[in-house]
Amino acid sequence: MAGSSNLAPVSSIHTSSETGRLLTSETKCNSKEIDLDVSLPSPYSKSYLFELVIADKTHYRRFLYISLTLAFVVLALGLVLHFLPENNRHHGHSKNLTLALNQAIAFFDAQKSGSYPSNSPISFRGSSGLQDGNSSNIHADLVGGFYDSGNNIKFTFPAAYTITLLSWSVVEYHQKYADIGELEHIKDVIKWGSDYLLKVFVPPTAKSDPSLLYSQASLVGSAGNDTKNPVPNDINCWQRPEDMRYKRPVSVCNETASDLAGEIVAALSAASIVFKQENEYSQRLLKKAEQIYEITAKEDRIHRAITYTTIDACGGEARKFYGSSGYKDELVWAATWLFFATGNHTFLDYATTNFAAAADDETTTDKGIFYWNNKLAANAVLFTRLRFFRDLGFPYENILALSTNMIDQLMCSYLSKQNFNRTPGKAFSVDYHFIPGTGGPLQFAATASFLSKLYNDYLTLFRRSSWNCTNDGFSLEMLQSFSTSQINYILGDNPRKMSYMVGFGDHYPTHVHHRTASIPWDGQYHSCAEGDRWLHSQDQNPNVLLGAMVAGPDQFDDFSDEREKTWFTEPSIAGNAGLVAALIAHHDPPRSSASNGPNLGLDIMGIFEKVHLNS
């Protein structure tokens, strides 16, 4: 199988067996030659062997053929079982991760807004949102980007997180992407998102104040709550994006929206590393990232999260969907990625100096969770990566050691099952505290799988095979098993035996909460009223939203495949970003590797290309 969830290095074993043959015995009597590859001497018309009478030579010939064939099969099976790698024998049936990755990345093609590419593999999508930005309150080019989930809204905050995470996965595992022919595809997805992020920042001019355009193509009114005078908008109108005719106003934030700014900076910086071979584009991304960071840093005393900003327009309706709980983790996250992209120690100074404050600011329900609202655990993984493979010494060693300890304890929490809830299926650790309004529990399983597998790879290359927690010791094999179990659960190893990624396997959700997937692509215009018929229909979606990971089951492993139950069946780009990252981390390493150590398909030094010792 091209893709497998078992990543232990496998050595090629070549075996050969000597050909067995029957030797003729010496006899003075005449013998008859049997038409085989061997000669069987017989002084009589009938031969007796172990009291078996060979009355018919044809039957005897068949008997020999069958016996030799069975003996060969038994021998072959014995050799296979003997030499089969341990990790292939003890992790259950493997998944076709190449197919899963192909599909998971394709979901982003289905979410594209703007001038739709003619060569897209998605047949039920076209150009849409071509007037985005031309609203009553702002006039800007905001065409492009991704629709967030099953609606037709574009949220910049989770979109930027999506680009950061996808870029991170390419920075680490680009060899794997290339090996399965998906490197250019995933880079196209990242560029589609980064191109849009370049548009959302309006630089300061003599005539205007610096602003961040929090482009969400926001709602008219209050999410359609005005029942007396309902106005069509992205929530109350069930309509394909190609058919949209209603207004799509834009919410605007200034530099005090530090969480939004920080995530955009992180995304542009990480993407600049992905496109480092395309120097002009990479520098364009980096210049914009530094520009946004510089403006935001000047407002350090008045940083505010989107949720708590005093600017009424900032975030607008977006806060009801993606209300950030804090900004410090995003600023540290931004500075960390800027450091890797530029090698400028000023950014690392900020990130390490403010990491502890960001940790103190982490909410209780968010501890240890990596998703669009919390980057702290992921940042600690990056710091640990720096400590393991590019130790810069003073004055960073203390905070980097603190990060390593934090991640060690997080991995212990994954394995001990003490800090995070498990479903009755006990095969995965999703539903961390069942946080409402976060976009679905499976996204937590996906990012936990990604972080644990990535850290497992770091430890393997660092030649650290085990570590101790409070009362227990844990090994890399145990961490690998945990990490793999999360992906396997998503792809079908769960109590319902259902793949929660659309199109993968024989049993998956068919009533996904998604406007484009649920309305036929028939060349006809469908109004909001006509769309409602499809929203409430019991029929399966006419279009298969390939690769979409739905929100997933609840904390009891229960799942309802109903279009109107968004908490079960709605996908999101942020959720799928975690899935793609986890899938590529678990995919088999490339067939060849230039490294002398374990071939994990991981580019250890690429991220450090611009990182040097501080002179």
XYZ file of C-alpha atoms in Angstrom:
615
model
C 0.000 0.000 0.000
C 1.346 3.390 -0.942
C 0.126 5.080 2.201
C 0.285 3.547 5.633
C -0.152 4.744 9.169
C 2.864 2.731 10.304
C 6.003 4.793 10.012
C 8.722 2.670 11.684
C 11.778 2.305 9.410
C 11.662 -0.949 7.456
C 14.752 -2.632 6.045
C 14.412 -4.528 2.758
C 14.946 -8.230 3.229
C 15.864 -10.467 0.321
C 15.402 -14.220 0.695
C 16.182 -17.135 -1.558
C 15.398 -20.783 -1.157
C 17.240 -23.695 -2.640
C 15.229 -25.747 -5.046
C 14.178 -29.051 -3.527
C 14.475 -32.143 -5.704
C 14.064 -35.886 -5.438
C 17.188 -37.867 -6.291
C 16.920 -41.060 -8.245
C 18.037 -44.155 -6.378
C 20.475 -46.575 -7.939
C 18.940 -49.795 -9.111
C 19.846 -52.592 -11.458
C 16.226 -52.886 -12.531
C 14.699 -50.889 -15.301
C 12.701 -47.883 -14.269
C 9.999 -45.896 -15.996
C 10.405 -42.124 -16.399
C 7.490 -40.014 -15.090
C 6.841 -36.814 -17.033
C 7.926 -34.437 -14.258
C 11.020 -32.430 -13.412
C 12.124 -35.376 -11.285
C 12.739 -39.095 -11.978
C 11.036 -41.696 -9.836
C 12.654 -45.134 -10.078
C 10.408 -48.153 -9.872
C 11.363 -51.818 -10.487
C 7.701 -52.760 -10.577
C 4.636 -51.756 -12.466
C 3.286 -50.397 -9.184
C 5.321 -48.514 -6.581
C 4.697 -48.755 -2.848
C 5.608 -45.864 -0.600
C 4.374 -45.530 2.988
C 1.666 -48.013 2.141
C 0.315 -45.703 -0.596
C -0.452 -47.496 -3.823
C -0.018 -45.444 -6.951
C -2.470 -47.068 -9.252
C -2.629 -44.227 -11.746
C 0.329 -42.091 -12.807
C -1.879 -39.132 -13.796
C -3.398 -38.964 -10.332
C 0.036 -39.381 -8.819
C 1.353 -36.513 -10.896
C -1.520 -34.285 -9.703
C -0.867 -35.333 -6.141
C 2.758 -34.255 -6.409
C 1.869 -30.912 -7.973
C -0.681 -30.159 -5.262
C 1.634 -31.271 -2.466
C 4.542 -29.216 -3.717
C 2.297 -26.178 -4.187
C 0.879 -26.440 -0.674
C 4.363 -26.855 0.763
C 5.541 -23.751 -1.092
C 2.530 -21.702 0.117
C 3.108 -22.769 3.719
C 6.792 -21.902 3.443
C 6.022 -18.514 1.888
C 3.500 -17.651 4.581
C 5.989 -18.601 7.232
C 8.629 -16.347 5.733
C 6.183 -13.433 5.425
C 5.051 -13.734 9.025
C 8.621 -14.071 10.200
C 9.999 -11.058 8.395
C 6.943 -8.790 8.529
C 7.899 -5.628 10.476
C 6.626 -5.577 14.030
C 4.719 -2.353 13.597
C 2.811 -3.840 10.662
C 1.811 -6.821 12.731
C 0.611 -5.088 15.831
C -1.228 -1.946 14.712
C -4.203 -3.548 13.007
C -5.170 -2.927 9.400
C -3.502 0.053 7.824
C -5.269 2.940 6.109
C -4.650 4.178 2.621
C -3.244 7.512 3.742
C -2.308 8.529 0.211
C -5.950 8.389 -0.815
C -7.004 10.082 2.418
C -4.555 12.939 1.789
C -5.645 13.336 -1.822
C -9.220 13.733 -0.646
C -8.540 15.912 2.406
C -6.619 18.443 0.305
C -9.329 18.408 -2.377
C -11.787 19.777 0.201
C -9.993 23.130 0.007
C -10.621 23.241 -3.735
C -14.327 22.995 -2.985
C -14.072 25.926 -0.558
C -12.413 28.403 -2.916
C -14.038 31.785 -3.401
C -13.346 34.160 -6.271
C -12.490 33.420 -9.905
C -12.687 29.662 -9.843
C -9.827 27.869 -11.631
C -10.901 26.031 -14.780
C -8.581 23.101 -14.051
C -10.088 22.357 -10.634
C -10.988 18.695 -10.039
C -14.229 19.810 -8.358
C -16.984 19.712 -10.951
C -19.745 21.368 -8.912
C -18.064 24.710 -8.239
C -17.689 27.928 -10.196
C -16.717 31.570 -9.731
C -18.350 33.401 -6.837
C -17.963 36.400 -4.542
C -16.539 38.495 -7.371
C -17.832 41.707 -5.772
C -16.439 41.011 -2.305
C -15.070 44.211 -0.832
C -17.408 46.511 -2.725
C -19.804 47.254 0.099
C -21.385 50.352 1.552
C -18.755 50.732 4.277
C -15.548 49.828 2.461
C -14.247 49.563 -1.087
C -11.385 47.138 -1.508
C -10.424 44.096 -3.527
C -11.357 41.211 -1.279
C -12.043 38.661 -3.988
C -10.657 35.210 -3.252
C -9.916 33.256 -0.123
C -11.915 30.360 1.238
C -15.463 29.952 2.467
C -15.129 28.901 6.054
C -17.460 25.934 6.330
C -20.939 25.021 5.135
C -21.975 28.644 4.779
C -20.747 31.326 2.368
C -18.830 33.426 4.904
C -15.111 34.211 4.814
C -13.539 34.570 8.260
C -9.994 35.896 8.221
C -8.997 34.673 11.689
C -9.511 30.899 11.186
C -8.430 31.230 7.536
C -5.063 32.628 8.634
C -4.699 29.788 11.163
C -5.458 27.334 8.350
C -2.671 28.739 6.182
C -0.214 28.716 9.099
C -0.916 25.075 9.910
C -0.832 23.863 6.306
C 2.417 25.764 5.759
C 3.916 24.217 8.881
C 3.094 20.743 7.584
C 4.865 21.521 4.295
C 7.901 22.993 6.047
C 8.257 19.767 8.026
C 7.154 17.099 5.547
C 7.561 18.514 2.036
C 9.482 15.382 1.038
C 6.421 13.278 1.793
C 4.114 15.609 -0.123
C 6.440 15.424 -3.111
C 6.697 11.638 -2.904
C 2.931 11.211 -3.343
C 2.592 13.947 -5.944
C 0.724 16.394 -3.706
C 3.373 19.061 -3.072
C 2.251 21.403 -5.842
C -1.377 20.847 -4.897
C -0.933 21.780 -1.246
C 1.222 24.753 -2.245
C -1.574 25.916 -4.545
C -4.003 25.754 -1.616
C -1.603 27.729 0.591
C -1.021 30.337 -2.109
C -4.768 30.739 -2.659
C -5.051 31.593 1.027
C -1.911 33.706 1.329
C -2.861 35.749 -1.744
C -6.072 36.648 0.023
C -4.313 37.492 3.282
C -2.109 39.919 1.387
C -5.277 41.831 0.500
C -6.785 42.189 3.954
C -4.224 44.648 5.287
C -4.430 48.292 4.256
C -1.032 49.901 4.916
C -0.883 53.364 6.487
C -0.952 56.318 4.140
C -1.047 60.063 4.562
C -4.803 59.985 4.106
C -5.783 56.948 6.134
C -5.053 55.205 9.379
C -3.618 51.678 9.274
C -6.388 49.120 9.294
C -6.860 45.407 9.180
C -9.799 44.335 7.099
C -11.388 41.513 9.014
C -13.082 40.307 5.874
C -15.860 37.946 6.732
C -18.330 39.037 4.058
C -20.340 39.635 7.208
C -24.024 39.323 7.801
C -26.694 41.898 7.100
C -28.645 42.707 10.249
C -28.102 40.333 13.122
C -27.621 36.909 11.614
C -31.158 36.938 10.266
C -32.784 37.354 13.658
C -35.160 40.021 12.439
C -38.116 37.749 11.764
C -40.438 40.602 10.846
C -38.158 41.957 8.138
C -35.825 39.132 7.193
C -33.063 40.086 4.792
C -31.174 37.387 2.873
C -27.680 36.844 4.166
C -25.044 34.135 4.453
C -26.794 32.433 7.359
C -30.513 32.523 6.654
C -30.208 31.947 2.903
C -29.432 28.374 1.876
C -27.860 29.094 -1.467
C -24.830 28.136 -3.516
C -22.139 30.842 -3.472
C -22.407 31.062 -7.262
C -26.040 32.197 -6.858
C -25.493 34.862 -4.165
C -27.235 38.151 -4.908
C -27.429 39.679 -1.428
C -25.057 42.260 0.032
C -21.855 41.116 1.717
C -20.562 43.934 3.939
C -17.088 43.861 5.461
C -16.069 44.321 9.083
C -12.950 46.397 9.731
C -10.478 46.309 12.619
C -7.472 48.474 13.368
C -4.106 47.507 14.831
C -5.518 46.852 18.307
C -6.992 43.555 17.070
C -3.727 41.891 18.023
C -4.927 38.295 17.856
C -6.115 38.754 14.277
C -2.931 40.593 13.305
C -0.753 37.979 14.987
C -2.353 35.085 13.147
C -2.053 36.857 9.802
C 1.645 37.535 10.507
C 2.219 33.878 11.414
C 0.475 32.701 8.240
C 2.391 35.002 5.908
C 5.701 34.181 7.613
C 5.191 30.411 7.485
C 4.039 30.628 3.861
C 7.152 32.628 2.983
C 9.241 29.613 4.051
C 7.113 27.300 1.909
C 7.751 29.511 -1.127
C 11.399 30.289 -0.385
C 12.389 28.944 -3.807
C 10.118 31.595 -5.349
C 12.113 34.463 -3.920
C 10.009 37.378 -5.173
C 6.746 35.995 -3.812
C 8.364 34.843 -0.575
C 9.786 38.303 0.045
C 6.434 39.884 -0.685
C 4.799 37.718 1.977
C 7.553 38.451 4.457
C 7.505 42.200 3.871
C 3.773 42.331 4.551
C 4.172 40.178 7.670
C 6.862 42.449 9.100
C 4.817 45.530 8.279
C 1.769 44.254 10.150
C 3.896 43.087 13.069
C 5.642 46.430 13.391
C 2.366 48.347 13.530
C 0.856 45.913 16.016
C 3.952 45.938 18.246
C 3.730 49.697 18.603
C 0.335 49.240 20.228
C 1.642 46.762 22.790
C 0.124 48.609 25.717
C -3.386 48.509 24.314
C -3.518 45.039 22.786
C -7.012 43.670 22.814
C -8.589 40.477 21.617
C -11.305 40.583 18.992
C -13.868 39.559 21.574
C -13.125 42.433 23.919
C -12.290 45.243 21.532
C -14.034 48.552 22.082
C -14.264 49.177 18.341
C -17.872 48.342 17.554
C -17.254 47.421 13.930
C -14.228 45.218 14.589
C -15.112 41.609 14.056
C -18.794 42.398 13.791
C -20.829 39.226 13.460
C -17.592 37.239 13.262
C -17.277 37.360 17.038
C -20.368 35.160 17.325
C -18.565 32.446 15.413
C -14.872 32.946 16.150
C -14.526 34.977 19.310
C -10.915 34.914 20.401
C -10.256 34.419 24.119
C -6.893 36.208 24.116
C -4.161 37.725 22.012
C -0.853 36.875 23.714
C -0.500 33.414 22.197
C -1.041 34.835 18.693
C 1.641 37.496 19.196
C 4.159 34.919 20.431
C 3.124 32.651 17.565
C 3.644 35.482 15.080
C 7.083 36.407 16.451
C 8.183 32.758 16.419
C 7.324 32.267 12.760
C 8.862 35.624 11.865
C 12.068 34.467 13.541
C 12.202 31.280 11.483
C 11.408 33.217 8.308
C 13.976 35.981 8.852
C 16.535 34.735 11.370
C 16.120 38.061 13.191
C 16.730 37.415 16.900
C 14.593 40.421 17.834
C 11.535 38.330 17.043
C 12.817 35.380 19.064
C 13.541 37.736 21.950
C 9.916 38.860 21.951
C 8.561 35.324 21.617
C 10.651 33.842 24.431
C 10.199 36.839 26.727
C 6.410 36.740 26.414
C 5.869 32.983 26.276
C 5.354 32.594 30.027
C 2.839 35.465 30.046
C 0.952 33.796 27.219
C 0.905 30.547 29.185
C -0.506 32.365 32.217
C -3.182 33.867 29.954
C -4.293 30.469 28.650
C -7.848 29.646 29.704
C -8.559 26.497 31.704
C -10.691 24.948 28.968
C -8.036 25.622 26.337
C -5.043 24.121 28.131
C -3.169 21.694 25.954
C -5.486 22.149 22.963
C -4.165 23.295 19.602
C -6.805 24.882 17.403
C -7.714 28.230 15.823
C -8.092 29.923 19.231
C -4.997 28.598 21.021
C -1.466 28.292 19.633
C 0.482 27.860 22.877
C 1.091 24.090 22.735
C 2.116 24.305 19.089
C 4.488 27.142 19.907
C 6.071 25.036 22.654
C 6.652 22.277 20.088
C 8.456 24.771 17.831
C 10.559 25.995 20.744
C 11.473 22.411 21.601
C 12.400 21.804 17.976
C 14.760 24.774 18.220
C 16.266 23.454 21.452
C 16.823 19.948 20.090
C 18.316 20.734 16.710
C 19.581 24.344 16.717
C 20.311 25.213 20.328
C 21.127 28.915 20.488
C 22.261 28.908 24.103
C 22.066 32.035 26.245
C 19.681 33.755 26.835
C 17.114 31.299 25.469
C 17.916 28.019 27.186
C 15.594 28.473 30.185
C 12.432 29.253 28.229
C 13.208 26.564 25.653
C 13.677 24.036 28.445
C 10.374 25.179 29.950
C 8.721 24.551 26.588
C 10.171 21.057 26.380
C 8.859 20.268 29.842
C 5.447 21.632 28.869
C 5.282 19.399 25.807
C 6.517 16.368 27.729
C 3.702 16.874 30.208
C 1.210 17.329 27.374
C 2.277 14.034 25.838
C 1.963 12.424 29.259
C -1.568 13.812 29.468
C -2.407 12.299 26.082
C -1.218 8.886 27.208
C -2.356 8.849 30.833
C -5.941 9.901 30.010
C -5.996 11.984 33.182
C -6.444 15.514 31.874
C -8.571 14.948 28.799
C -11.900 13.237 28.407
C -12.296 10.171 26.239
C -15.354 8.861 24.498
C -16.625 5.388 25.479
C -14.868 4.105 22.347
C -11.562 4.920 24.105
C -9.768 4.917 20.778
C -9.275 8.635 20.594
C -8.976 11.688 22.800
C -11.286 14.127 21.089
C -13.906 16.207 22.803
C -11.480 17.904 25.161
C -13.929 19.252 27.706
C -16.484 19.352 24.851
C -15.953 23.033 24.235
C -19.100 24.424 22.589
C -18.914 26.629 19.536
C -15.393 25.630 18.500
C -16.210 23.918 15.234
C -16.433 20.241 16.172
C -14.539 17.801 18.415
C -12.667 15.941 15.671
C -10.471 18.948 14.986
C -8.947 18.433 18.446
C -8.225 14.779 17.697
C -6.552 15.762 14.427
C -4.241 18.394 15.916
C -3.404 16.180 18.905
C -2.460 13.482 16.408
C -0.307 15.922 14.439
C 1.539 17.342 17.463
C 2.162 13.936 19.039
C 3.413 12.381 15.783
C 5.603 15.379 14.995
C 7.052 15.352 18.507
C 7.554 11.598 18.209
C 9.616 12.217 15.086
C 11.655 14.886 16.867
C 12.381 12.525 19.755
C 13.340 9.727 17.374
C 15.849 11.904 15.561
C 17.045 13.296 18.877
C 17.626 9.660 19.931
C 15.400 9.869 22.955
C 13.317 6.724 23.238
C 11.392 7.257 26.475
C 10.675 9.698 29.269
C 9.090 9.796 32.676
C 5.904 11.446 33.812
C 4.602 11.794 37.371
C 4.243 8.114 38.154
C 4.726 6.389 34.833
C 7.231 5.993 32.057
C 6.259 6.275 28.447
C 7.909 5.154 25.239
C 7.864 6.367 21.666
C 5.903 3.257 20.723
C 3.128 4.273 23.115
C 3.082 7.812 21.736
C 3.003 6.464 18.186
C 0.090 4.203 19.099
C -1.859 7.109 20.587
C -1.183 9.355 17.617
C -2.183 6.694 15.101
C -5.363 5.892 16.994
C -6.659 9.436 16.487
C -6.345 9.226 12.715
C -7.735 5.698 12.627
C -10.757 6.821 14.623
C -11.482 9.624 12.166
C -11.096 7.256 9.214
C -13.398 4.544 10.536
C -11.967 2.700 13.557
C -14.721 3.836 15.900
C -17.831 2.328 17.499
C -19.989 3.374 14.527
C -17.498 1.988 11.992
C -17.981 5.217 10.058
C -15.364 7.315 8.336
C -15.908 10.921 9.354
C -14.106 12.092 6.226
C -16.510 12.266 3.293
C -15.658 9.889 0.466
C -13.230 7.719 2.405
C -14.254 4.101 2.883
C -17.678 2.601 2.303
C -19.540 4.304 5.142
C -19.339 8.069 5.621
C -21.707 11.033 6.168
C -23.943 11.735 3.167
C -25.982 14.655 4.543
C -23.131 17.087 5.168
C -24.213 20.565 6.292
C -22.912 22.377 3.229
C -24.760 24.578 0.755
C -22.751 23.676 -2.333
C -22.794 19.953 -1.647
C -26.538 19.808 -0.960
C -27.842 21.759 -3.996
C -27.671 20.168 -7.458
C -25.146 21.568 -9.916
C -27.629 21.729 -12.778
C -26.883 25.053 -14.437
C -29.992 26.583 -12.908
C -30.254 29.526 -10.516
C -31.608 28.473 -7.123
C -33.139 31.145 -4.909
C -33.036 31.167 -1.116
C -36.527 29.657 -1.003
C -35.537 26.876 -3.375
C -32.441 26.262 -1.320
C -34.530 25.706 1.792
C -36.049 22.690 0.108
C -32.617 21.121 -0.083
C -31.697 22.149 3.447
C -34.697 20.295 4.857
C -34.568 17.404 2.397
C -33.988 13.875 3.677
C -32.187 12.968 0.453
C -28.455 12.498 0.345
C -26.338 15.374 -0.937
C -26.255 15.321 -4.749
C -22.591 16.389 -4.691
C -19.972 14.447 -2.748
C -17.863 16.921 -0.754
C -14.751 14.784 -1.086
C -12.300 14.949 1.808
C -14.427 17.053 4.139
C -13.985 16.071 7.781
C -17.281 16.712 9.515
C -17.523 18.068 13.059
C -17.854 14.514 14.325
C -19.567 12.565 17.096
C -20.319 13.786 20.588
C -18.609 12.725 23.801
C -20.576 9.473 23.808
C -19.552 8.410 20.289
C -23.054 9.241 19.070
C -23.425 10.774 15.628
C -26.437 11.867 13.599
C -26.022 12.217 9.853
C -28.532 15.056 9.499
C -27.918 18.171 7.439
C -29.529 20.532 9.913
C -27.460 19.314 12.861
C -24.380 21.418 12.257
C -22.668 20.232 15.425
C -22.392 16.786 13.810
C -22.184 17.294 10.059
C -20.587 20.672 9.283
C -16.949 20.705 8.077
C -14.540 23.649 8.275
C -11.256 24.661 6.689
C -9.619 24.938 10.135
C -10.655 21.388 10.988
C -9.427 20.005 7.673
C -6.096 21.792 8.077
C -5.458 19.748 11.213
C -6.515 16.584 9.411
C -4.146 17.208 6.482
C -1.271 17.920 8.887
C -1.927 14.723 10.817
C -2.270 12.599 7.673
C 1.007 13.771 6.141
C 2.790 13.270 9.465
C 1.631 9.636 9.551
C 2.226 8.896 5.899
C 5.033 6.547 4.935
C 8.335 8.379 4.451
C 9.677 8.860 0.919
C 11.149 5.849 -0.797
C 14.599 7.362 -0.658
C 16.285 9.724 1.735
C 19.569 11.590 1.760
C 19.807 11.470 5.540
C 22.009 9.006 7.382
C 19.612 8.627 10.297
C 16.075 7.230 10.452
C 14.105 8.048 7.325
C 11.048 9.816 8.705
C 10.474 12.102 5.750
C 11.135 15.073 8.033
C 13.185 18.083 6.975
C 15.002 18.871 10.203
C 17.249 21.709 9.070
C 15.181 23.430 6.381
C 13.340 25.650 8.844
C 16.694 26.847 10.223
C 18.053 28.079 6.913
C 18.162 31.686 8.136
C 18.743 30.924 11.829
C 22.255 31.562 13.108
C 23.926 32.000 16.469
C 23.485 35.474 17.857
C 26.810 37.228 17.533
